[in-house]
mmCIF file of C-alpha atoms and ligand atoms in Angstrom:
data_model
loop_
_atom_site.group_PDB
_atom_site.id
_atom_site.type_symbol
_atom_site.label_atom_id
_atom_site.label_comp_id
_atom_site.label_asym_id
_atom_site.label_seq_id
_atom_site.Cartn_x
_atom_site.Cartn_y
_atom_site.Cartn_z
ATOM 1 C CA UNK T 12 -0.686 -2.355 28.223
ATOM 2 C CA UNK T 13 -0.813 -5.624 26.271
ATOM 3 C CA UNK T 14 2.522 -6.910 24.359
ATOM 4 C CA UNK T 15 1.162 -7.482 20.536
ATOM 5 C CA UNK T 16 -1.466 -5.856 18.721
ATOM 6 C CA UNK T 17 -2.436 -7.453 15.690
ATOM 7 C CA UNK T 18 -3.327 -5.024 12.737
ATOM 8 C CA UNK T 19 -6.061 -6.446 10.016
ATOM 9 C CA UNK T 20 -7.700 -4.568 7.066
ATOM 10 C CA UNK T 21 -10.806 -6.269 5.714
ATOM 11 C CA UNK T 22 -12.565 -5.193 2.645
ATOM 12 C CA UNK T 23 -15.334 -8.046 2.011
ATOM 13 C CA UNK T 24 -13.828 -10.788 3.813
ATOM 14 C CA UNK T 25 -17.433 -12.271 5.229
ATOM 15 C CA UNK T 26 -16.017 -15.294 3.851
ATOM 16 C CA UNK T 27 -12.949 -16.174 5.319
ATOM 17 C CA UNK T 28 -13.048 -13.603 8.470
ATOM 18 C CA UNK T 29 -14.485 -16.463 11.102
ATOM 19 C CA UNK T 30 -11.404 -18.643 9.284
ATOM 20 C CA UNK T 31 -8.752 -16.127 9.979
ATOM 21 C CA UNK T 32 -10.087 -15.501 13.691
ATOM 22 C CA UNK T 33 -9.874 -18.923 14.564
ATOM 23 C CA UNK T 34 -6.588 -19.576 13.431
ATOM 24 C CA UNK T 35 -5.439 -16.040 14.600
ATOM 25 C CA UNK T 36 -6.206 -16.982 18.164
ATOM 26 C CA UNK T 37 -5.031 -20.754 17.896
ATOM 27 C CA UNK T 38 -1.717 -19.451 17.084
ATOM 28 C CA UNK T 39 -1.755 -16.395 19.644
ATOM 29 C CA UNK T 40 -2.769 -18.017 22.421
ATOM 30 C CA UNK T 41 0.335 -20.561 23.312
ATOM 31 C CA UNK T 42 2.616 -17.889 23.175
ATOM 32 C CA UNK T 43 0.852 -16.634 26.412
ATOM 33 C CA UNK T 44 1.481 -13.004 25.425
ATOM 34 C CA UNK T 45 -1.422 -10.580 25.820
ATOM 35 C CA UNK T 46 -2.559 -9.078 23.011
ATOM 36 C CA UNK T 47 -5.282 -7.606 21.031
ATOM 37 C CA UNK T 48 -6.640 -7.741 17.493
ATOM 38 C CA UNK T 49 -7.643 -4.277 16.034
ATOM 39 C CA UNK T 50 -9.688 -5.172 12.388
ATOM 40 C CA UNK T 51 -10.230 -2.415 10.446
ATOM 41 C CA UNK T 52 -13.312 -2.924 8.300
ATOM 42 C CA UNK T 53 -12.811 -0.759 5.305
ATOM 43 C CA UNK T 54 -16.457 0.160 4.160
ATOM 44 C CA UNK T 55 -17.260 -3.499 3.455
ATOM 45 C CA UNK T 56 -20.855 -3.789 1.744
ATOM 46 C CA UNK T 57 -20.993 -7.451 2.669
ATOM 47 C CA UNK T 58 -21.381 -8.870 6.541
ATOM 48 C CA UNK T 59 -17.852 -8.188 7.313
ATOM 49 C CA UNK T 60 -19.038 -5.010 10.228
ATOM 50 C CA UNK T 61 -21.641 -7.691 11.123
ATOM 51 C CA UNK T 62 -19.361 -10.446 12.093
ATOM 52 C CA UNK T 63 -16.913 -8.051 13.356
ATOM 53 C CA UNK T 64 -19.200 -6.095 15.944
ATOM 54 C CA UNK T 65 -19.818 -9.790 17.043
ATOM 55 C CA UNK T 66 -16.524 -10.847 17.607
ATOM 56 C CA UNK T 67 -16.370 -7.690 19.739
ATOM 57 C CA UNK T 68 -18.595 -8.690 21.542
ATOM 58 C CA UNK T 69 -17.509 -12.196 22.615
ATOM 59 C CA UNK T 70 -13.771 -11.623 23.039
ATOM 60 C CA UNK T 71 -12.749 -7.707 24.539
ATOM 61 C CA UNK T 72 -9.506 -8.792 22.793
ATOM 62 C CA UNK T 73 -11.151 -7.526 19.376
ATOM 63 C CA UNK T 74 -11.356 -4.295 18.524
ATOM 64 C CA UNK T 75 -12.497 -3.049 15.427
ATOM 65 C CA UNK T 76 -12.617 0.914 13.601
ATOM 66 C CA UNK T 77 -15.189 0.869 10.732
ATOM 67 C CA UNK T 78 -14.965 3.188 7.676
ATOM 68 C CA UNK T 79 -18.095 5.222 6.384
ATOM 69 C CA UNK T 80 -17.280 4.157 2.973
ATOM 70 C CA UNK T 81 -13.852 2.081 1.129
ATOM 71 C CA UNK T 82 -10.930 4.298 1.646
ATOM 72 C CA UNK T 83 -8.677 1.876 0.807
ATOM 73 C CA UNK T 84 -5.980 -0.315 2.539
ATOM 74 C CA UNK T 85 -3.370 1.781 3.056
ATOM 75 C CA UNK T 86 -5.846 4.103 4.863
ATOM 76 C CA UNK T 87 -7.341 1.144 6.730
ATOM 77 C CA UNK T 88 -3.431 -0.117 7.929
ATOM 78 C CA UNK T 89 -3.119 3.647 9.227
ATOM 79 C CA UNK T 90 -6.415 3.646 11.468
ATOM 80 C CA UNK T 91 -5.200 0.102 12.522
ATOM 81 C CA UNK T 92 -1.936 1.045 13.261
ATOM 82 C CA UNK T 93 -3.226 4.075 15.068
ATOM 83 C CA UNK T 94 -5.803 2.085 17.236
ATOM 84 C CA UNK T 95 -3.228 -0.138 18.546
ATOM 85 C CA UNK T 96 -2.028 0.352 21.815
ATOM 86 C CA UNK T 97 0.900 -2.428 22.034
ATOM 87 C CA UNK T 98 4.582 -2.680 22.399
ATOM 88 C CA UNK T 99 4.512 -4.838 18.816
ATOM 89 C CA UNK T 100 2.675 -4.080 16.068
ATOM 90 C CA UNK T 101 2.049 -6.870 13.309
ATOM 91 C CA UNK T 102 0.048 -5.676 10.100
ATOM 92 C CA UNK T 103 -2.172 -9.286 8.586
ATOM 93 C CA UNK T 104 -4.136 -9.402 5.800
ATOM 94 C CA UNK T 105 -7.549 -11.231 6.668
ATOM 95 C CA UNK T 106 -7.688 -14.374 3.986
ATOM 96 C CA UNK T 107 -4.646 -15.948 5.469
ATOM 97 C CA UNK T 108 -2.720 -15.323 2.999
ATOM 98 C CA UNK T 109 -0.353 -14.263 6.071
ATOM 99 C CA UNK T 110 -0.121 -17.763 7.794
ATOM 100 C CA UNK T 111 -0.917 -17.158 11.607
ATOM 101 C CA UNK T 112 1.548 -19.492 12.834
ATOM 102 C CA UNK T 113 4.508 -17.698 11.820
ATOM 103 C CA UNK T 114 4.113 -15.156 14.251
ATOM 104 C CA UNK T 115 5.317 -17.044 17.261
ATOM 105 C CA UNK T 116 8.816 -16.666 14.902
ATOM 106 C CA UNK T 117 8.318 -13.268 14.342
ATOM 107 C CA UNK T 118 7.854 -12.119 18.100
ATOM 108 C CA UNK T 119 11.269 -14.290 18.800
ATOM 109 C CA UNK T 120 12.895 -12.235 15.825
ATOM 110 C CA UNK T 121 11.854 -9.114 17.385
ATOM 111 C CA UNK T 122 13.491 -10.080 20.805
ATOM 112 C CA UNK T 123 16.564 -10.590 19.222
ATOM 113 C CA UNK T 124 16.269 -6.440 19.210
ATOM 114 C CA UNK T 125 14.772 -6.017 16.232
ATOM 115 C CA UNK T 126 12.064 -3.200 14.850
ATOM 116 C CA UNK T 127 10.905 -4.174 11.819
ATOM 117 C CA UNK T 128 10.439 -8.392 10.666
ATOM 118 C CA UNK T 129 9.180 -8.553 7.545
ATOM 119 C CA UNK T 130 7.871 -11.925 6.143
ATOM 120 C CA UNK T 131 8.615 -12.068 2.496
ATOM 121 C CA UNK T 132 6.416 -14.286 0.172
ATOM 122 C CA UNK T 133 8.208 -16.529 -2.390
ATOM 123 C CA UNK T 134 5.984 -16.611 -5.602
ATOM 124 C CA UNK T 135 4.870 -19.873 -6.359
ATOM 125 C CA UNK T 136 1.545 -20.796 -7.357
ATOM 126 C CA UNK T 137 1.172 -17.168 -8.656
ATOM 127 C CA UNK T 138 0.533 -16.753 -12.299
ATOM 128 C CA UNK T 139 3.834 -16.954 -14.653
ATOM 129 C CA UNK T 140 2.562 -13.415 -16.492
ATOM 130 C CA UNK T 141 1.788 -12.101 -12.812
ATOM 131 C CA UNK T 142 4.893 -12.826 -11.405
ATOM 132 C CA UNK T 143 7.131 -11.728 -14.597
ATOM 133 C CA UNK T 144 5.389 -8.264 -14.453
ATOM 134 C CA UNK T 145 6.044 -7.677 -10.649
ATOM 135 C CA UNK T 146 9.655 -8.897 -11.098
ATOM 136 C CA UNK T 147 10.305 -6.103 -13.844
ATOM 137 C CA UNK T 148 8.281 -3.598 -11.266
ATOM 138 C CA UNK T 149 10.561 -4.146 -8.576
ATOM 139 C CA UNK T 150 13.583 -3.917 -11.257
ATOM 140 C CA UNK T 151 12.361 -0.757 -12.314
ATOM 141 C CA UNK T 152 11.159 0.567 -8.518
ATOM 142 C CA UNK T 153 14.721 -0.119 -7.212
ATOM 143 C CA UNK T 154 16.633 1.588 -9.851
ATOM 144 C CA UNK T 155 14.238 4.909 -9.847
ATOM 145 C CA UNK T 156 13.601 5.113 -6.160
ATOM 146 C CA UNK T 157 15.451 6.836 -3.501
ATOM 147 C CA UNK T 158 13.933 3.766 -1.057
ATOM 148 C CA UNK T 159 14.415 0.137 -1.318
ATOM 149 C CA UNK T 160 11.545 -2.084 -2.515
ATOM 150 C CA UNK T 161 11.999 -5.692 -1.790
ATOM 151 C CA UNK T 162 9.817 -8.094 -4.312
ATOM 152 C CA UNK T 163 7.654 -9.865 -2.214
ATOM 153 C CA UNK T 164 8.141 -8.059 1.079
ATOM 154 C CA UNK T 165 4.099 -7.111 1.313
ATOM 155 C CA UNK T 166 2.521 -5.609 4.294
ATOM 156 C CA UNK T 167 2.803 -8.690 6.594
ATOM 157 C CA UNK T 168 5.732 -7.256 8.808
ATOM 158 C CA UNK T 169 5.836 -6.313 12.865
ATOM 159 C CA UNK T 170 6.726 -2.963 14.031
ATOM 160 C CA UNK T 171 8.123 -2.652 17.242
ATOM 161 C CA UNK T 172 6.417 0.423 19.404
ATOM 162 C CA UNK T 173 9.355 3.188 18.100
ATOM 163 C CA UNK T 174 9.190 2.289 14.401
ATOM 164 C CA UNK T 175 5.137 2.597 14.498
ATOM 165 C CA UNK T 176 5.308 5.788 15.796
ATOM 166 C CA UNK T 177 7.865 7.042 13.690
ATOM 167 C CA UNK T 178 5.309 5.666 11.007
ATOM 168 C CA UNK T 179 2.220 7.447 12.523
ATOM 169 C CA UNK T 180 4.223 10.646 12.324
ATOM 170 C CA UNK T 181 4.367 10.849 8.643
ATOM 171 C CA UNK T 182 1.717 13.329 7.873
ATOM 172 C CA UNK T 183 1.775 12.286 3.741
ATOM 173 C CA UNK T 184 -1.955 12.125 2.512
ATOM 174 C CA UNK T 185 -0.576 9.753 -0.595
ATOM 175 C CA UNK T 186 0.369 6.556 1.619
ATOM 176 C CA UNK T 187 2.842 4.063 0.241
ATOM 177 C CA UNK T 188 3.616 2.312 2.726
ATOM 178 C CA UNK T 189 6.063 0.018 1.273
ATOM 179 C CA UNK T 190 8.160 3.063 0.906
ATOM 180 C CA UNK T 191 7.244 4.307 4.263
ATOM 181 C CA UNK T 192 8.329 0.865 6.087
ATOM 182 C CA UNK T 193 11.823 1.380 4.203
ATOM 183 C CA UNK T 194 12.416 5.293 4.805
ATOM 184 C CA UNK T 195 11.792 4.730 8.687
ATOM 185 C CA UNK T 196 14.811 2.823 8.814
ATOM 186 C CA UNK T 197 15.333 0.604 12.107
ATOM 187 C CA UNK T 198 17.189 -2.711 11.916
ATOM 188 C CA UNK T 199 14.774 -5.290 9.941
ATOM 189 C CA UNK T 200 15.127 -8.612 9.161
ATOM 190 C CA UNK T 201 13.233 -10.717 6.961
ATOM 191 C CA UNK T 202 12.862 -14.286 6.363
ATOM 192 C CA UNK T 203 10.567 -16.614 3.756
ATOM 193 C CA UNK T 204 7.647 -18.079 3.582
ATOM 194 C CA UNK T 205 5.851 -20.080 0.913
ATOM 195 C CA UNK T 206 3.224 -18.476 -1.092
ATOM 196 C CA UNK T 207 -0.230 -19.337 -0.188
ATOM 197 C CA UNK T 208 -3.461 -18.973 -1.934
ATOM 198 C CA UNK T 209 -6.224 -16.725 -0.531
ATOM 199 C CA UNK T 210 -8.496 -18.984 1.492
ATOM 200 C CA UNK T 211 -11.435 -17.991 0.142
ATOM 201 C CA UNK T 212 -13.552 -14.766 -1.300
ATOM 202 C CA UNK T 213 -11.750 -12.866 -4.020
ATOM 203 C CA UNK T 214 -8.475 -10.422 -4.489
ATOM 204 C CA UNK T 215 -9.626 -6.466 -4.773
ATOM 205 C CA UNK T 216 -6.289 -6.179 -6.409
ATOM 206 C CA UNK T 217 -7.752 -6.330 -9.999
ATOM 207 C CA UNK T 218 -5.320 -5.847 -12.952
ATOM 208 C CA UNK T 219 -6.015 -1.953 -13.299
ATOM 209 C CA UNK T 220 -5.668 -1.316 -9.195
ATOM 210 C CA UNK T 221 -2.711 -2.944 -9.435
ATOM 211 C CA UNK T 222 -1.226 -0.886 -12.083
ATOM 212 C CA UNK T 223 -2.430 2.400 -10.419
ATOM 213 C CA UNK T 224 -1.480 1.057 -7.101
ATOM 214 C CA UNK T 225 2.205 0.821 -9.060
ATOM 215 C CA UNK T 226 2.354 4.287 -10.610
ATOM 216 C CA UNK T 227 1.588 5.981 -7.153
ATOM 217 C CA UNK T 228 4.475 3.757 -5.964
ATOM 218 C CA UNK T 229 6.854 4.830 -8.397
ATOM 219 C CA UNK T 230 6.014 8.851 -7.995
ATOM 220 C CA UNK T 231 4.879 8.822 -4.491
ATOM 221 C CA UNK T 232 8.637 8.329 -2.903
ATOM 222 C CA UNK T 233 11.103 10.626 -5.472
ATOM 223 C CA UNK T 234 11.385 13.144 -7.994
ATOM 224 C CA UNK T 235 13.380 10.951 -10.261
ATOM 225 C CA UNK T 236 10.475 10.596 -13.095
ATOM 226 C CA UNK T 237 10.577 14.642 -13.280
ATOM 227 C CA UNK T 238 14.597 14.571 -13.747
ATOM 228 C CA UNK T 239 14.466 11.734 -16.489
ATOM 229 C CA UNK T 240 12.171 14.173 -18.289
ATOM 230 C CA UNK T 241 14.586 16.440 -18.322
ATOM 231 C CA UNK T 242 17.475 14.413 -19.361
ATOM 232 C CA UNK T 243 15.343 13.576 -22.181
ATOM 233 C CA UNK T 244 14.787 16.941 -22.907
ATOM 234 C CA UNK T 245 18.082 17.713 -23.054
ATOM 235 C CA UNK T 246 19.185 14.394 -25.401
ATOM 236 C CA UNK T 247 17.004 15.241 -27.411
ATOM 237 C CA UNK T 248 17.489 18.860 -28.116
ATOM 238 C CA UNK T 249 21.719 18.299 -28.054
ATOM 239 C CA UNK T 250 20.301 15.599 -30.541
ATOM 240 C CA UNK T 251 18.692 18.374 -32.631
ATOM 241 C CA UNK T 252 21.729 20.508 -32.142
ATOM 242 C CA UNK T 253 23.916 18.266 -34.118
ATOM 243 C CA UNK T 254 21.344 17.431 -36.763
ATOM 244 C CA UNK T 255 21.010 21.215 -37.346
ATOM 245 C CA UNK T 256 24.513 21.687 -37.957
ATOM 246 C CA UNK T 257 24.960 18.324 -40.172
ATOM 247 C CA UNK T 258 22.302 20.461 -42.303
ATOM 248 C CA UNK T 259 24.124 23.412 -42.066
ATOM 249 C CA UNK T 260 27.368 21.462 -43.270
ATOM 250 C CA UNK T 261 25.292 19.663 -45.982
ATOM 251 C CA UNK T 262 24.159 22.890 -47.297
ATOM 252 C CA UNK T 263 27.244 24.724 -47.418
ATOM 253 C CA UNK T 264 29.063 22.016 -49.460
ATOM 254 C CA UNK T 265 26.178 20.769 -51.397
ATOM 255 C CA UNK T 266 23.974 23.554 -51.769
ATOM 256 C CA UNK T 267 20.411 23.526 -50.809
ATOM 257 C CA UNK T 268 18.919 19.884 -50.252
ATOM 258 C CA UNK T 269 15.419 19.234 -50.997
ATOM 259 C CA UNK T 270 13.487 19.209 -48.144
ATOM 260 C CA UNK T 271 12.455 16.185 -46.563
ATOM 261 C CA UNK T 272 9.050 15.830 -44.892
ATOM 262 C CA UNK T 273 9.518 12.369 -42.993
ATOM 263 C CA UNK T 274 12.096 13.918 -40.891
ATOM 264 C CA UNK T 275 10.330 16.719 -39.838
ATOM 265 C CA UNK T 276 7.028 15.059 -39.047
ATOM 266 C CA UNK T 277 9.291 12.281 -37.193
ATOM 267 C CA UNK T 278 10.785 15.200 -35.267
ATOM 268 C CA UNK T 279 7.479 16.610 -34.312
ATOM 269 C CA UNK T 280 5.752 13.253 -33.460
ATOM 270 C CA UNK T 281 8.112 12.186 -31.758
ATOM 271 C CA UNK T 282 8.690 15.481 -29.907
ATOM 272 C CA UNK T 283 5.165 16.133 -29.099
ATOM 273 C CA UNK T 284 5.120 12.735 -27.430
ATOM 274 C CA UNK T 285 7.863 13.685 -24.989
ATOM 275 C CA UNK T 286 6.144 17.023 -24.288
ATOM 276 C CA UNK T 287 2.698 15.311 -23.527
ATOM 277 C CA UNK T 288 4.314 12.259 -21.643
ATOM 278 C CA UNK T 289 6.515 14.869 -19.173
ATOM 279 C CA UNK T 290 3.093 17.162 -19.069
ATOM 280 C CA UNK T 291 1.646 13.832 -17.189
ATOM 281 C CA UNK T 292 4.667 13.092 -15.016
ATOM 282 C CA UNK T 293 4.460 17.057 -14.349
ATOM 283 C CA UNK T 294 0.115 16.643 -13.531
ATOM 284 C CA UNK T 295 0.674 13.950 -11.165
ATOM 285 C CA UNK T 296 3.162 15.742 -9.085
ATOM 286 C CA UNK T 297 0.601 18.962 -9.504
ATOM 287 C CA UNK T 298 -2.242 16.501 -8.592
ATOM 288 C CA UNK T 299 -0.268 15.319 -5.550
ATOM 289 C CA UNK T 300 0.527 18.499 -4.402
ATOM 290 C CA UNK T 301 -2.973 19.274 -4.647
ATOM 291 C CA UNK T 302 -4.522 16.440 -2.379
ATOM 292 C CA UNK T 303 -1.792 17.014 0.292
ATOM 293 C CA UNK T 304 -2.331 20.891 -0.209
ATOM 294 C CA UNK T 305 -6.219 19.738 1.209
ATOM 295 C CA UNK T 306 -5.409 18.208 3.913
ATOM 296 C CA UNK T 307 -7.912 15.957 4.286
ATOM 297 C CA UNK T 308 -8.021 13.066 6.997
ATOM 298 C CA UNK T 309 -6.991 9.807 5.334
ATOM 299 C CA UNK T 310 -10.571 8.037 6.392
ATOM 300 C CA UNK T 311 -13.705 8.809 7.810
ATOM 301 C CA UNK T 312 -14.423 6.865 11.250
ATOM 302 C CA UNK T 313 -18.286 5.571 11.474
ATOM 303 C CA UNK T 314 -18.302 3.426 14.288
ATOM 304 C CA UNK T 315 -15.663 1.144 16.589
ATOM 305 C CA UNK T 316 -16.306 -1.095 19.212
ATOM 306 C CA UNK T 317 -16.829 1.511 21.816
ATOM 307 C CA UNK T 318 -19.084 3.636 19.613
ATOM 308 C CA UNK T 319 -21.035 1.222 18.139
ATOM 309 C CA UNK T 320 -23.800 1.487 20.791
ATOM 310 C CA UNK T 321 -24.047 5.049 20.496
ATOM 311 C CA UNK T 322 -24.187 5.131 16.573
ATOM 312 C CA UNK T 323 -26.542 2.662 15.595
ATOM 313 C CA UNK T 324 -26.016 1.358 12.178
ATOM 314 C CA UNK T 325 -29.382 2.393 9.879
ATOM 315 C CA UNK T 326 -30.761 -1.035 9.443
ATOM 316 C CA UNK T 327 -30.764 -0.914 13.616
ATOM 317 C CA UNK T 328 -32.981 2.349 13.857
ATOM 318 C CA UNK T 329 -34.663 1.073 10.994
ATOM 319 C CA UNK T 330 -35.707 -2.634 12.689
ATOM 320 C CA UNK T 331 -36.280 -0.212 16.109
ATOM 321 C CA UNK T 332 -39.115 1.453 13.967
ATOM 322 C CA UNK T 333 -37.793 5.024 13.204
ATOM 323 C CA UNK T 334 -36.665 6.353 9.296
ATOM 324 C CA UNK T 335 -33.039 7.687 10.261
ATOM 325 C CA UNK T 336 -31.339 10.678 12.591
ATOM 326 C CA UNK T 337 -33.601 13.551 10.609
ATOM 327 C CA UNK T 338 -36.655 12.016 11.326
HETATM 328 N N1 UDP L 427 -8.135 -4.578 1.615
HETATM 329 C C1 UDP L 427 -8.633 -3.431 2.218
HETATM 330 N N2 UDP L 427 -9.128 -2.435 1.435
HETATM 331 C C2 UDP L 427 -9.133 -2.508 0.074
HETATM 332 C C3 UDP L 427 -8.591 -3.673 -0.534
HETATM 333 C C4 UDP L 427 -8.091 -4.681 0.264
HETATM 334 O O1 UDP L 427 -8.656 -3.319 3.442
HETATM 335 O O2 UDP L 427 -9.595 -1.572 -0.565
HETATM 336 C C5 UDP L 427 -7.600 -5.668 2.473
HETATM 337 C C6 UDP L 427 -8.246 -7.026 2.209
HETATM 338 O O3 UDP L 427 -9.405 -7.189 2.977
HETATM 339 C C7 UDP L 427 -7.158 -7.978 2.646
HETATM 340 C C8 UDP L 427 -5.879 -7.208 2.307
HETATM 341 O O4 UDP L 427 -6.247 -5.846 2.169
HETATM 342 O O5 UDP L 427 -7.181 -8.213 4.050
HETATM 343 C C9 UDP L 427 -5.237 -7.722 1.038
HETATM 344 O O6 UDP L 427 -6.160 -7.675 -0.011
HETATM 345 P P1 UDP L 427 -6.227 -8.801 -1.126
HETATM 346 O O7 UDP L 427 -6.117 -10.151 -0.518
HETATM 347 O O8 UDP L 427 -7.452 -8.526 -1.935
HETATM 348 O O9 UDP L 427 -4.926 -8.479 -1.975
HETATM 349 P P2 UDP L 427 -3.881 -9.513 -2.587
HETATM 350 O O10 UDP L 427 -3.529 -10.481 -1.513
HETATM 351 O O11 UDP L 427 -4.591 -10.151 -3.727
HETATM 352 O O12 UDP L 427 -2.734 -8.658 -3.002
HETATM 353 MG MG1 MG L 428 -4.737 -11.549 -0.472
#
């Protein structure tokens, strides 16, 4: 059984993949621990599979799972973490934005009988906007979920054996795994690194993603968004009690008051707001209910290094003269 297996998610990283490789193995190799490097290519449409089935091939340290289509990176750090076979865990990101050569630190943290290391990012050289939004996010994370969130504790952390398991063993269909590191518990420590720009290719984390990716954050580990509606609910119609009786006062002393329309299109605006705002919070519980109600497996598998010679990729059968498996 080796010691370390190193976790890696690639979505389009042709670029930088040969890069990270290099430098993985520089850094792995003088701590003279076995280990093996599980890549999990996550429906990549550029030579990512390409250079990974090579790297296979050289080094049987390399493994590699391959998705039939982009299923995402949560769902690619699950097959990873399930393909691994070692006593440590450590989840990368391929465009070394996770320096290599801090895990020589992070194995000696883990001897000091630890489960969980995390290596937490500082933010410089990140945009000021950027980093001023994901500052209020994790504000607004910690105080509405029943987990703790660190800001710039990402996905580059090592897992001893116990706490991947207990990871694996989560059957949720929406993966957060942010919130899952935290809910497993286990002693964790963390230390800082400086922020590093992506080596090269691009971030799949556009503007919108990230927002989305934020939202299923926020719902995916509480029910606190549902009880907020109805503390609203319930301001607002204690609020509506006491205007109703300031009326009621107004008119018994005053007599009838002329009847003012700002108010009560104010109230209903304002009202019908709420309403459609909790219907949403209410939809994406329904909606998450629904896709874990399916049951569907979190990826689909089309090849890995021991079934890529059995499943031939298309352009293979295609160069070996033949149109495809109905043929
Ligand atoms: N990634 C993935 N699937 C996706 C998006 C990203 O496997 O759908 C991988 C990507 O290849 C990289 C890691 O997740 O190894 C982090 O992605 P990226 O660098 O784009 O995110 P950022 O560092 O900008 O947050
Ligand atoms: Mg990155």
């Amino acid at each position: 059984m080796v010691h370390l297996s190193v976790v890696v998610p690639c979505f389009n990283e042709a670029e930088v993949i040969d890069a990270f490789h290099s430098a993985l193995i520089a850094a792995l190799e003088p701590t003279r621990e076995t280990f093996e490097i599980c890549y999990v290519d996550d429906g990549s449409s550029d030579r990512t599979l390409m250079r990974l089935r090579q790297l296979a091939a050289e080094d049987c340290r390399v493994r590699f799972t391959s998705f039939s289509r982009n299923f995402g990176k949560e769902s690619a750090m699950l097959a990873g973490l399930r393909a691994s076979g070692g006593d440590v865990a450590v989840l990368m990101d391929a465009d070394l934005q996770h320096p290599p050569e801090l895990l020589p630190r992070m194995l000696e943290m883990h001897r000091h009988g630890y489960d969980q290391v995390v290596a937490q990012r500082d933010r410089s050289g990140e945009g000021a906007l950027r980093s001023a939004l994901s500052r209020l996010y994790y504000r607004l994370v910690r105080r509405c979920m029943d987990v703790e969130v660190v800001d710039g504790a990402g996905d580059f952390r090592l897992l001893s054996r116990r706490a991947v398991d207990c990871v694996l063993s989560l059957p949720e269909t929406n993966r957060f795994s942010k919130g899952i590191f935290s809910w497993i518990g286990f002693d964790s420590v963390s230390f800082t690194y400086r922020n590093v720009e992506r080596a090269a290719g691009e971030s799949k984390w556009g503007g919108r993603r990230l927002l989305n990716y934020g939202i299923d954050g926020l719902l995916s580990f509480n029910s606190r968004p549902l009880r907020l509606a109805i503390h609203t609910g319930l301001c607002l119609f204690l609020s509506a009690l006491g205007y109703a009786l300031w009326i009621i006062a107004n008119v018994m002393l005053d007599g009838v008051d002329t009847p003012g329309y700002t108010t009560l299109l104010t109230a209903i605006v304002a009202l019908s707001g709420i309403q459609l705002a909790t219907l949403g919070v209410i939809g994406e519980y329904v909606g998450r209910i629904y896709h874990e109600a399916k049951r569907r497996p979190h990826y689909v598998v089309s090849e890995t290094e021991r079934s890529g010679a059995f499943f031939p990729s298309r352009s293979a059968l295609k160069t070996a003269g033949r149109t495809g498996p109905t043929a």
